[in-house]
Coordinates of C-alpha atoms in Angstrom, one line a residue:
M1 CA 386.7 23.2 -158.0
K2 CA 387.4 26.7 -158.8
K3 CA 384.4 26.9 -161.1
V4 CA 382.2 25.4 -158.3
L5 CA 383.6 28.0 -155.9
L6 CA 383.0 30.8 -158.3
I7 CA 379.5 29.6 -158.7
I8 CA 378.9 29.5 -155.0
L9 CA 380.4 33.1 -154.7
L10 CA 378.0 34.5 -157.4
L11 CA 375.0 32.8 -155.8
L12 CA 376.1 34.3 -152.4
V13 CA 376.5 37.7 -154.1
V14 CA 373.0 37.4 -156.0
L15 CA 371.4 36.2 -152.6
G16 CA 373.1 39.1 -150.7
I17 CA 371.7 41.6 -153.4
A18 CA 368.2 40.0 -153.3
A19 CA 368.4 40.3 -149.2
G20 CA 369.5 43.8 -149.6
V21 CA 366.8 44.6 -151.8
G22 CA 364.3 42.8 -149.8
V23 CA 365.4 44.7 -146.6
W24 CA 365.2 48.0 -148.5
K25 CA 361.5 47.1 -149.5
V26 CA 360.7 46.4 -145.9
R27 CA 362.3 49.7 -144.7
H28 CA 360.7 51.5 -147.6
L29 CA 357.3 50.1 -146.8
A30 CA 357.7 51.1 -143.0
D31 CA 358.4 54.6 -144.0
S32 CA 355.9 54.9 -146.8
K33 CA 352.6 56.9 -146.4
L34 CA 349.1 54.9 -146.2
L35 CA 347.2 54.7 -149.3
I36 CA 344.2 56.4 -148.1
K37 CA 343.1 59.8 -149.1
E38 CA 340.7 60.6 -146.3
E39 CA 340.7 59.9 -142.6
T40 CA 339.7 56.1 -142.2
I41 CA 338.3 54.3 -139.1
F42 CA 339.7 51.1 -138.8
T43 CA 338.5 48.3 -136.3
L44 CA 341.0 45.5 -135.2
K45 CA 339.1 42.7 -133.6
P46 CA 340.3 40.9 -130.6
G47 CA 342.6 37.8 -131.7
T48 CA 343.7 39.3 -134.9
G49 CA 347.2 37.9 -135.8
R50 CA 349.9 39.4 -138.0
L51 CA 348.8 37.5 -141.1
A52 CA 345.1 38.5 -140.6
L53 CA 345.9 42.0 -139.9
G54 CA 348.0 42.4 -143.2
E55 CA 345.3 40.8 -145.2
Q56 CA 342.7 43.2 -143.6
L57 CA 344.8 46.2 -144.1
Y58 CA 345.3 45.1 -147.9
A59 CA 341.7 44.4 -148.4
D60 CA 340.9 47.7 -147.0
K61 CA 343.1 49.4 -149.3
I62 CA 345.4 50.8 -146.6
I63 CA 348.5 49.1 -147.7
N64 CA 349.5 47.6 -150.9
R65 CA 352.2 44.9 -150.1
P66 CA 350.8 42.5 -147.5
R67 CA 354.0 40.2 -148.0
V68 CA 356.4 42.8 -147.5
F69 CA 354.2 43.8 -144.5
Q70 CA 354.6 40.3 -143.1
W71 CA 358.4 40.6 -143.6
L72 CA 358.4 43.9 -141.6
L73 CA 356.6 42.4 -138.7
R74 CA 359.2 39.7 -138.6
I75 CA 362.4 42.0 -139.1
E76 CA 360.9 44.6 -136.5
P77 CA 359.0 42.5 -133.9
D78 CA 358.4 45.4 -131.7
L79 CA 355.7 46.6 -134.4
S80 CA 353.8 43.4 -133.8
H81 CA 352.3 44.2 -130.7
F82 CA 349.0 45.7 -131.5
K83 CA 345.8 45.8 -129.3
A84 CA 342.2 45.4 -130.5
G85 CA 340.1 48.6 -130.8
T86 CA 338.8 51.0 -133.3
Y87 CA 341.4 53.6 -134.7
R88 CA 341.6 56.6 -136.9
F89 CA 344.1 56.5 -139.6
T90 CA 345.3 59.6 -141.5
P91 CA 346.5 60.2 -144.9
Q92 CA 349.9 61.6 -143.6
M93 CA 350.6 58.6 -141.5
T94 CA 353.3 56.0 -142.3
V95 CA 352.9 52.4 -141.8
R96 CA 355.4 52.4 -138.9
E97 CA 353.2 55.2 -137.3
M98 CA 350.0 53.1 -138.0
L99 CA 351.6 50.1 -136.2
K100 CA 352.8 52.3 -133.2
L101 CA 349.3 53.6 -133.0
L102 CA 347.8 50.0 -132.8
E103 CA 350.4 49.3 -130.3
S104 CA 349.5 52.0 -128.1
G105 CA 345.9 51.3 -127.9
K106 CA 344.8 54.9 -128.4
E107 CA 341.4 54.4 -129.9
A108 CA 339.6 57.0 -132.1
Q109 CA 337.3 59.4 -130.3
F110 CA 334.0 60.2 -131.7
P111 CA 331.8 63.4 -130.9
L112 CA 328.2 63.4 -129.9
R113 CA 326.9 66.9 -129.6
L114 CA 324.0 67.3 -127.2
V115 CA 322.6 70.7 -128.1
E116 CA 320.6 73.0 -125.7
G117 CA 317.0 73.7 -126.5
M118 CA 316.6 69.7 -127.9
R119 CA 314.4 67.2 -125.9
L120 CA 315.6 63.9 -124.5
S121 CA 313.8 62.1 -127.5
D122 CA 316.0 64.3 -129.7
Y123 CA 319.1 63.0 -127.9
L124 CA 318.0 59.4 -128.1
K125 CA 317.6 59.8 -131.7
Q126 CA 321.1 61.0 -132.2
L127 CA 322.3 58.2 -130.1
R128 CA 320.5 55.6 -132.4
E129 CA 322.2 57.4 -135.6
A130 CA 325.6 58.0 -134.1
P131 CA 328.4 55.7 -135.3
Y132 CA 330.1 52.9 -132.9
I133 CA 327.7 53.1 -130.2
K134 CA 326.5 50.0 -128.4
H135 CA 322.8 50.2 -128.0
T136 CA 321.4 48.8 -124.7
L137 CA 318.2 50.6 -124.2
S138 CA 315.4 48.4 -124.9
D139 CA 313.3 51.3 -126.3
D140 CA 313.2 55.2 -126.3
K141 CA 310.5 55.6 -123.4
Y142 CA 311.4 58.1 -120.9
A143 CA 310.7 55.5 -118.1
T144 CA 313.0 52.9 -119.7
V145 CA 315.8 55.6 -119.7
A146 CA 315.0 56.6 -116.0
Q147 CA 315.3 53.1 -115.0
A148 CA 318.5 52.4 -116.9
L149 CA 320.2 55.5 -115.3
E150 CA 318.7 54.5 -112.0
L151 CA 317.3 58.0 -111.3
E152 CA 316.3 58.8 -107.7
N153 CA 313.4 60.8 -109.1
P154 CA 312.3 59.4 -112.4
E155 CA 309.9 62.0 -113.3
W156 CA 312.9 64.6 -113.2
I157 CA 314.3 63.5 -116.8
E158 CA 313.4 65.8 -119.5
G159 CA 315.9 68.8 -119.4
W160 CA 318.2 66.9 -117.0
F161 CA 321.1 66.2 -119.5
W162 CA 323.9 68.8 -119.8
P163 CA 324.3 70.1 -123.5
D164 CA 327.9 69.4 -124.4
T165 CA 330.0 67.6 -126.9
L166 CA 330.8 64.1 -125.5
M167 CA 333.7 62.3 -126.9
Y168 CA 333.5 58.7 -126.9
T169 CA 335.2 55.5 -128.1
A170 CA 333.7 52.6 -130.1
N171 CA 331.3 50.4 -128.3
T172 CA 330.5 52.8 -125.7
T173 CA 327.0 52.4 -124.4
D174 CA 324.0 54.7 -124.9
V175 CA 323.6 54.4 -121.2
A176 CA 326.9 55.6 -120.4
L177 CA 326.8 58.6 -122.3
L178 CA 323.5 59.6 -121.0
K179 CA 324.9 59.0 -117.3
R180 CA 327.8 61.3 -118.3
A181 CA 325.5 64.1 -119.5
H182 CA 323.0 63.5 -116.6
K183 CA 325.9 63.6 -113.9
K184 CA 327.1 67.0 -115.3
M185 CA 323.7 68.7 -115.5
V186 CA 322.9 67.5 -111.9
K187 CA 326.2 69.2 -110.6
A188 CA 325.3 72.4 -112.7
V189 CA 321.7 72.4 -111.2
D190 CA 323.2 71.8 -107.8
S191 CA 325.2 74.8 -108.2
A192 CA 322.6 77.1 -109.5
W193 CA 320.2 75.9 -106.8
E194 CA 322.6 76.7 -104.1
G195 CA 323.4 80.2 -105.4
R196 CA 320.0 81.0 -106.5
A197 CA 318.5 84.4 -105.7
D198 CA 316.5 84.9 -102.7
G199 CA 312.7 84.8 -102.8
L200 CA 312.3 82.7 -106.0
P201 CA 308.9 80.9 -106.1
Y202 CA 310.5 77.5 -107.0
K203 CA 309.3 74.5 -104.9
D204 CA 312.4 72.2 -105.9
K205 CA 315.3 72.0 -108.4
N206 CA 313.0 70.6 -111.1
Q207 CA 311.1 73.6 -111.1
L208 CA 314.2 75.7 -111.6
V209 CA 315.2 73.4 -114.7
T210 CA 311.7 73.7 -115.9
M211 CA 312.0 77.6 -115.9
A212 CA 315.4 77.3 -117.5
S213 CA 313.9 75.2 -120.3
I214 CA 311.0 77.7 -120.9
I215 CA 313.7 80.6 -121.2
E216 CA 315.8 78.6 -123.5
K217 CA 312.9 77.8 -126.0
E218 CA 311.7 81.6 -125.8
T219 CA 314.8 83.5 -126.7
A220 CA 318.2 82.9 -128.3
V221 CA 319.5 86.2 -127.2
A222 CA 321.7 85.8 -124.2
S223 CA 321.4 89.4 -123.0
E224 CA 317.6 89.1 -122.8
R225 CA 317.5 85.8 -120.9
D226 CA 317.3 87.4 -117.4
Q227 CA 314.5 89.8 -118.7
V228 CA 312.4 86.8 -119.9
A229 CA 312.9 85.0 -116.6
S230 CA 311.8 88.3 -114.8
V231 CA 308.5 88.3 -116.7
F232 CA 307.8 84.7 -115.9
I233 CA 308.9 85.1 -112.0
N234 CA 306.7 88.3 -111.8
R235 CA 303.8 86.3 -113.1
L236 CA 304.2 83.6 -110.9
R237 CA 304.4 85.8 -107.9
I238 CA 300.9 87.4 -108.6
G239 CA 299.4 84.1 -109.7
M240 CA 299.1 85.1 -113.3
R241 CA 299.4 82.5 -116.1
L242 CA 302.7 82.3 -118.0
Q243 CA 301.0 81.8 -121.4
T244 CA 304.0 80.7 -123.3
D245 CA 303.6 78.8 -126.6
P246 CA 306.7 76.6 -126.2
T247 CA 304.8 74.8 -123.2
V248 CA 301.7 74.4 -125.5
I249 CA 303.9 72.8 -128.2
Y250 CA 305.5 70.3 -125.9
G251 CA 302.1 69.3 -124.4
M252 CA 300.7 68.6 -127.9
G253 CA 303.3 66.0 -128.6
E254 CA 303.2 64.4 -132.0
R255 CA 300.1 66.3 -132.6
Y256 CA 301.9 69.6 -133.1
N257 CA 302.5 70.0 -136.9
G258 CA 304.3 73.3 -137.0
K259 CA 301.5 75.6 -136.6
L260 CA 299.5 76.4 -133.2
S261 CA 296.0 77.4 -133.6
R262 CA 293.7 79.1 -131.0
A263 CA 292.1 75.9 -130.3
D264 CA 295.6 74.4 -129.5
L265 CA 296.1 77.2 -126.9
E266 CA 292.6 76.5 -125.4
T267 CA 293.0 72.7 -125.2
P268 CA 294.0 71.7 -121.8
T269 CA 297.2 69.7 -121.1
A270 CA 299.4 69.2 -118.3
Y271 CA 301.9 71.6 -119.9
N272 CA 299.5 74.0 -121.4
T273 CA 300.2 77.3 -119.5
Y274 CA 297.4 79.1 -121.2
T275 CA 295.2 76.6 -119.2
I276 CA 297.0 76.0 -116.0
T277 CA 298.3 78.2 -113.3
G278 CA 302.0 78.1 -112.4
L279 CA 304.8 76.0 -113.9
P280 CA 304.0 72.8 -116.0
P281 CA 305.2 69.5 -114.1
G282 CA 308.6 69.3 -115.8
A283 CA 311.0 70.7 -118.3
I284 CA 310.1 71.2 -121.9
A285 CA 313.8 71.0 -123.3
T286 CA 317.5 71.1 -122.3
P287 CA 318.3 74.3 -121.1
G288 CA 321.9 75.8 -121.6
A289 CA 324.1 77.5 -119.1
D290 CA 323.0 81.1 -119.7
S291 CA 319.1 79.9 -119.4
L292 CA 320.0 78.1 -116.2
K293 CA 321.6 81.3 -114.6
A294 CA 318.9 83.4 -115.8
A295 CA 316.3 81.2 -114.0
A296 CA 318.4 81.4 -110.8
H297 CA 319.1 85.0 -111.2
P298 CA 316.3 86.7 -113.0
A299 CA 316.5 90.5 -113.5
K300 CA 314.5 92.8 -111.3
T301 CA 311.9 94.3 -113.6
P302 CA 308.3 95.4 -113.7
Y303 CA 307.6 93.5 -117.0
L304 CA 304.7 91.3 -117.4
Y305 CA 304.6 90.9 -121.2
F306 CA 307.1 90.4 -124.1
V307 CA 306.7 89.8 -127.9
A308 CA 309.1 89.3 -130.7
D309 CA 310.3 92.4 -132.3
G310 CA 310.8 90.8 -135.9
K311 CA 314.5 91.4 -135.6
G312 CA 315.7 88.4 -133.5
G313 CA 315.0 90.2 -130.1
H314 CA 311.8 90.9 -128.0
T315 CA 309.9 94.0 -126.8
F316 CA 309.1 94.0 -123.0
N317 CA 306.0 95.7 -121.6
T318 CA 304.4 96.4 -118.0
N319 CA 300.9 96.4 -119.1
L320 CA 298.4 94.7 -121.8
A321 CA 297.7 98.0 -123.7
S322 CA 301.3 98.5 -124.4
H323 CA 301.8 94.8 -125.3
N324 CA 299.0 94.7 -127.5
K325 CA 300.5 97.6 -129.5
S326 CA 303.9 95.9 -129.5
V327 CA 302.2 92.7 -130.9
Q328 CA 300.6 94.8 -133.7
D329 CA 303.9 96.3 -134.4
Y330 CA 305.5 92.9 -134.8
L331 CA 302.8 91.7 -137.1
K332 CA 303.3 94.5 -139.5
V333 CA 306.9 93.7 -139.5
L334 CA 306.0 90.1 -139.8
K335 CA 303.7 90.7 -142.7
E336 CA 306.0 92.8 -144.8
K337 CA 309.2 90.7 -144.0
M338 CA 308.1 87.2 -143.2
R339 CA 306.2 86.1 -146.1
S340 CA 306.2 82.3 -146.4
K341 CA 309.4 80.7 -147.7
Y342 CA 310.5 77.5 -148.9
I343 CA 313.8 76.3 -147.3
V344 CA 315.5 73.0 -148.5
I345 CA 318.2 71.0 -147.0
E346 CA 320.3 69.0 -149.4
G347 CA 323.4 66.7 -149.0
L348 CA 324.8 63.2 -149.5
E349 CA 323.7 60.4 -147.3
G350 CA 325.2 61.0 -143.9
A351 CA 325.4 64.6 -144.2
G352 CA 323.2 65.4 -141.2
K353 CA 320.0 66.6 -142.7
T354 CA 317.9 65.6 -139.8
T355 CA 320.0 67.5 -137.2
A356 CA 320.1 70.6 -139.7
R357 CA 316.4 70.6 -140.0
N358 CA 316.0 70.7 -136.3
V359 CA 318.4 73.7 -136.1
V360 CA 316.7 75.6 -138.9
V361 CA 313.3 75.1 -137.1
E362 CA 314.8 76.4 -134.0
T363 CA 316.3 79.4 -135.6
L364 CA 313.2 80.3 -137.4
E365 CA 311.0 79.8 -134.0
Q366 CA 313.5 82.1 -132.3
L367 CA 313.0 84.6 -135.0
G368 CA 309.3 84.6 -134.4
I369 CA 308.3 82.2 -137.3
R370 CA 306.4 79.1 -136.0
D371 CA 303.8 78.3 -138.8
M372 CA 305.8 75.6 -140.6
V373 CA 305.2 72.3 -142.3
F374 CA 308.0 69.7 -142.9
T375 CA 308.3 67.5 -146.2
R376 CA 310.9 65.0 -147.7
E377 CA 311.5 64.0 -151.1
P378 CA 310.6 61.5 -152.6
G379 CA 307.6 61.3 -150.4
G380 CA 305.2 63.6 -148.4
T381 CA 302.0 62.5 -149.9
Q382 CA 300.3 59.2 -150.2
L383 CA 301.1 58.6 -153.7
A384 CA 304.8 60.2 -153.4
E385 CA 305.5 57.7 -150.5
K386 CA 304.4 54.7 -152.8
L387 CA 306.6 55.9 -155.4
R388 CA 309.6 56.4 -152.8
S389 CA 309.2 52.6 -151.9
L390 CA 309.4 51.7 -155.5
V391 CA 312.5 53.8 -156.3
L392 CA 314.4 53.4 -153.0
D393 CA 313.4 50.0 -151.7
I394 CA 315.6 47.4 -153.4
K395 CA 313.1 44.6 -152.8
S396 CA 310.0 46.6 -154.2
V397 CA 310.6 45.6 -157.9
G398 CA 312.1 42.1 -157.3
D399 CA 314.7 41.4 -160.0
E400 CA 313.5 43.9 -162.4
V401 CA 316.2 46.6 -163.0
I402 CA 315.0 50.3 -162.6
T403 CA 316.5 52.2 -165.9
D404 CA 318.0 55.5 -165.2
K405 CA 315.3 57.4 -167.0
A406 CA 312.7 55.5 -165.3
E407 CA 314.1 56.5 -162.1
V408 CA 314.3 60.2 -162.9
L409 CA 310.6 60.1 -164.2
M410 CA 309.4 58.5 -160.7
F411 CA 311.3 61.2 -159.1
Y412 CA 309.6 64.0 -160.7
A413 CA 306.2 62.3 -160.4
A414 CA 306.6 62.2 -156.5
R415 CA 307.9 65.8 -156.7
V416 CA 305.1 67.4 -158.8
Q417 CA 302.5 65.6 -156.4
L418 CA 304.2 67.0 -153.3
V419 CA 304.5 70.4 -154.7
E420 CA 301.0 70.7 -156.1
T421 CA 299.2 69.3 -153.2
V422 CA 301.4 70.2 -150.2
I423 CA 304.2 72.7 -150.9
K424 CA 302.3 75.5 -152.9
P425 CA 299.1 75.3 -150.8
A426 CA 301.0 75.6 -147.7
L427 CA 303.1 78.7 -149.0
A428 CA 299.8 80.1 -150.2
N429 CA 298.3 79.9 -146.7
G430 CA 301.3 81.9 -145.1
T431 CA 303.1 78.6 -144.0
W432 CA 306.8 78.2 -144.0
V433 CA 308.0 74.9 -145.8
I434 CA 311.2 73.1 -144.6
G435 CA 312.1 70.3 -147.0
D436 CA 314.3 67.3 -147.0
R437 CA 315.6 67.2 -150.5
H438 CA 314.2 68.9 -153.8
D439 CA 315.1 69.3 -157.2
L440 CA 318.8 69.8 -156.6
S441 CA 319.0 66.2 -155.5
T442 CA 318.0 65.0 -159.0
Q443 CA 320.2 67.5 -160.7
A444 CA 323.2 66.1 -158.5
Y445 CA 322.4 62.4 -158.2
Q446 CA 320.9 61.6 -161.6
G447 CA 322.8 64.2 -163.6
G448 CA 326.0 63.8 -161.8
G449 CA 326.0 60.3 -160.4
R450 CA 324.0 58.6 -163.2
G451 CA 325.5 60.7 -166.1
I452 CA 322.0 61.7 -167.3
D453 CA 322.2 64.5 -169.8
Q454 CA 321.9 67.8 -167.7
H455 CA 320.1 69.7 -170.5
M456 CA 317.4 67.0 -170.5
L457 CA 317.0 67.2 -166.7
A458 CA 316.8 71.0 -166.8
T459 CA 314.1 70.8 -169.7
L460 CA 312.1 68.2 -167.6
R461 CA 312.3 70.3 -164.5
D462 CA 311.3 73.6 -166.3
A463 CA 308.3 71.6 -168.0
V464 CA 306.9 70.1 -164.7
L465 CA 307.8 72.7 -162.1
G466 CA 308.1 75.9 -164.2
D467 CA 309.9 78.5 -162.4
F468 CA 309.1 77.1 -158.8
R469 CA 312.3 76.9 -156.8
P470 CA 313.2 77.2 -153.1
D471 CA 313.9 80.3 -151.7
L472 CA 316.8 79.1 -149.6
T473 CA 318.8 75.9 -150.0
L474 CA 321.5 74.6 -147.4
Y475 CA 323.7 72.2 -149.0
L476 CA 325.7 70.0 -146.3
D477 CA 328.9 69.2 -147.9
V478 CA 330.5 65.8 -146.8
T479 CA 332.8 63.5 -148.8
P480 CA 331.4 60.2 -149.7
E481 CA 333.8 58.4 -147.2
V482 CA 332.6 60.5 -144.4
G483 CA 328.8 60.4 -145.4
L484 CA 328.6 56.8 -146.2
K485 CA 330.3 55.8 -143.0
R486 CA 327.6 57.7 -141.1
A487 CA 324.9 56.1 -143.2
R488 CA 326.0 52.6 -143.0
A489 CA 326.4 52.9 -139.3
R490 CA 322.7 53.5 -139.0
G491 CA 321.6 50.3 -140.6
E492 CA 320.4 48.8 -143.8
L493 CA 321.0 50.8 -146.9
D494 CA 318.4 51.7 -149.7
R495 CA 318.9 51.0 -153.3
I496 CA 320.7 54.4 -154.0
E497 CA 322.8 54.2 -150.8
Q498 CA 324.4 51.0 -152.0
E499 CA 325.9 52.9 -155.0
S500 CA 329.7 53.0 -155.3
F501 CA 332.0 55.6 -154.0
D502 CA 332.5 56.7 -157.7
F503 CA 328.8 57.4 -158.1
F504 CA 328.8 59.7 -154.8
N505 CA 331.9 61.3 -155.8
R506 CA 330.3 62.3 -159.2
T507 CA 327.3 63.3 -157.3
R508 CA 329.2 65.5 -154.9
A509 CA 331.0 67.0 -157.8
R510 CA 327.7 68.2 -159.5
Y511 CA 326.3 69.5 -156.2
L512 CA 329.3 71.7 -155.7
E513 CA 329.3 72.8 -159.3
L514 CA 325.5 73.7 -159.1
A515 CA 326.1 75.7 -155.6
A516 CA 328.7 77.6 -157.3
Q517 CA 326.1 78.8 -159.9
D518 CA 323.2 79.5 -157.7
K519 CA 323.4 82.4 -154.9
S520 CA 320.3 80.9 -153.2
I521 CA 322.2 77.7 -152.4
H522 CA 324.5 78.1 -149.3
T523 CA 327.2 75.4 -148.8
I524 CA 328.1 74.3 -145.3
D525 CA 331.0 72.3 -144.6
A526 CA 329.5 69.3 -142.7
T527 CA 332.7 67.7 -142.0
Q528 CA 333.4 70.2 -139.1
P529 CA 332.5 69.3 -135.6
L530 CA 328.7 69.3 -135.1
E531 CA 328.7 72.4 -133.1
A532 CA 330.6 74.3 -135.8
V533 CA 328.1 72.8 -138.4
M534 CA 324.9 73.9 -136.3
D535 CA 326.4 77.3 -135.6
A536 CA 327.1 77.9 -139.5
I537 CA 323.5 76.8 -140.0
R538 CA 322.1 79.3 -137.4
T539 CA 324.1 82.1 -138.8
T540 CA 323.1 81.5 -142.5
V541 CA 319.5 81.3 -141.8
T542 CA 319.5 84.2 -139.3
H543 CA 321.2 86.6 -141.9
W544 CA 319.2 85.3 -144.6
V545 CA 315.8 86.1 -142.9
K546 CA 317.1 89.5 -141.5
E547 CA 318.2 90.5 -145.2
L548 CA 314.4 89.6 -146.7
D549 CA 313.5 93.2 -146.5
A550 CA 316.7 94.6 -147.0

């Protein structure tokens, strides 16, 4: 009997120790950090129970002990009241803090930056590409947007969305975001209209916005905007045509290829202020607060003309003779300083190259450079586009595996065709070239990601391209976790976008290594808020252009 009691006692001790260890493991898990190394977006679907939550967290490599996690929820039932939604987890967060967040329902906020100077069509593209937005618009036609917003004046649509950073949660609709931006612009325009200077030749609020949009596209120098406004107001008062290039570009639509010709200036459109008298029928872009203020309160000047001075600003004149002299002075500066250049934008998938290109173009235009063509790699010619399809479309070669070296050779075949038939002729003609990727991509993706011998790649590059290199490269640096989430949110991935995180980590490491070795490569931290990224691009390009003649 004593032996039985002793055995029972020992069993109770063992069970007590086991229970104590179990409780310790549960407490330890609750206070341990999440396994993630980067900010992670986590979506909890409606109806998810405790077991399913643990399995999902384990599958996403956020926790490593799903069974212990289940015991935690049993021992501390207050932690099991979670709400469906999309949340942002940080590496510093503990399991307990994560569960408290899920209980709070405080969903992740995502930024959408609507930038002054861009068109509604640009905003609609941003909405399509932004993550976690619920798309309800049937198409990108302005009439469709006007109907969805229930606008009182459907034709008052371009330029009527306040440029700002909109924060939104997952499943916010595109229409809801547009309504917010439109409502804020209406309020700003109403205020500007009520407080406008006396005697301005505007028939309605839309003409005020139209003038503000022209000012926005003509100058990036805030201190000049009221003077630019005065030139256009003075012209309107005497019935003189505005003759402003940005309106011609807008009226050309998709026909504009980065270069304005005399024929373009002479071709009538509703927006061509070289052929019409007065303001065009609507805005040509989204004006910012400074441009709206300048349109409502132009400076009082005698000026009728202005032209870029080649230094980022403008020279203003009262008569044509003085203006023509200023134009010749500007052309001399441009000829000496603004020889055609090749600018390339690089980065991992989801780095924001399209947005960056728009910022580069806008910055160059404001510096007086408007003769530009745009390229992408692989692609840009009929042959190169076919090679692009072969190397990126996972369905194009069926079950056949593209070898790493074959991939490299296809990239170079497409690149040589583009360089020889498009890029070099454009540069020789005095046209600036803005490229989406170039050889740095091959050195990073195939050299870093694929592990192909770097000496072989450099030898191949030198053999087919010689000493041809971009004049400036903007490398948008993002982690694979951030970039690929953006890319995957856009839809179906191509063959290379489906590679592993390890592949993209190696690619990024090679990008950073090469950028550190080459002064012509400028690294931009693309994980910053969009507005900060765009400011960094503007600053980099502006300083680089101004130093060309230093």
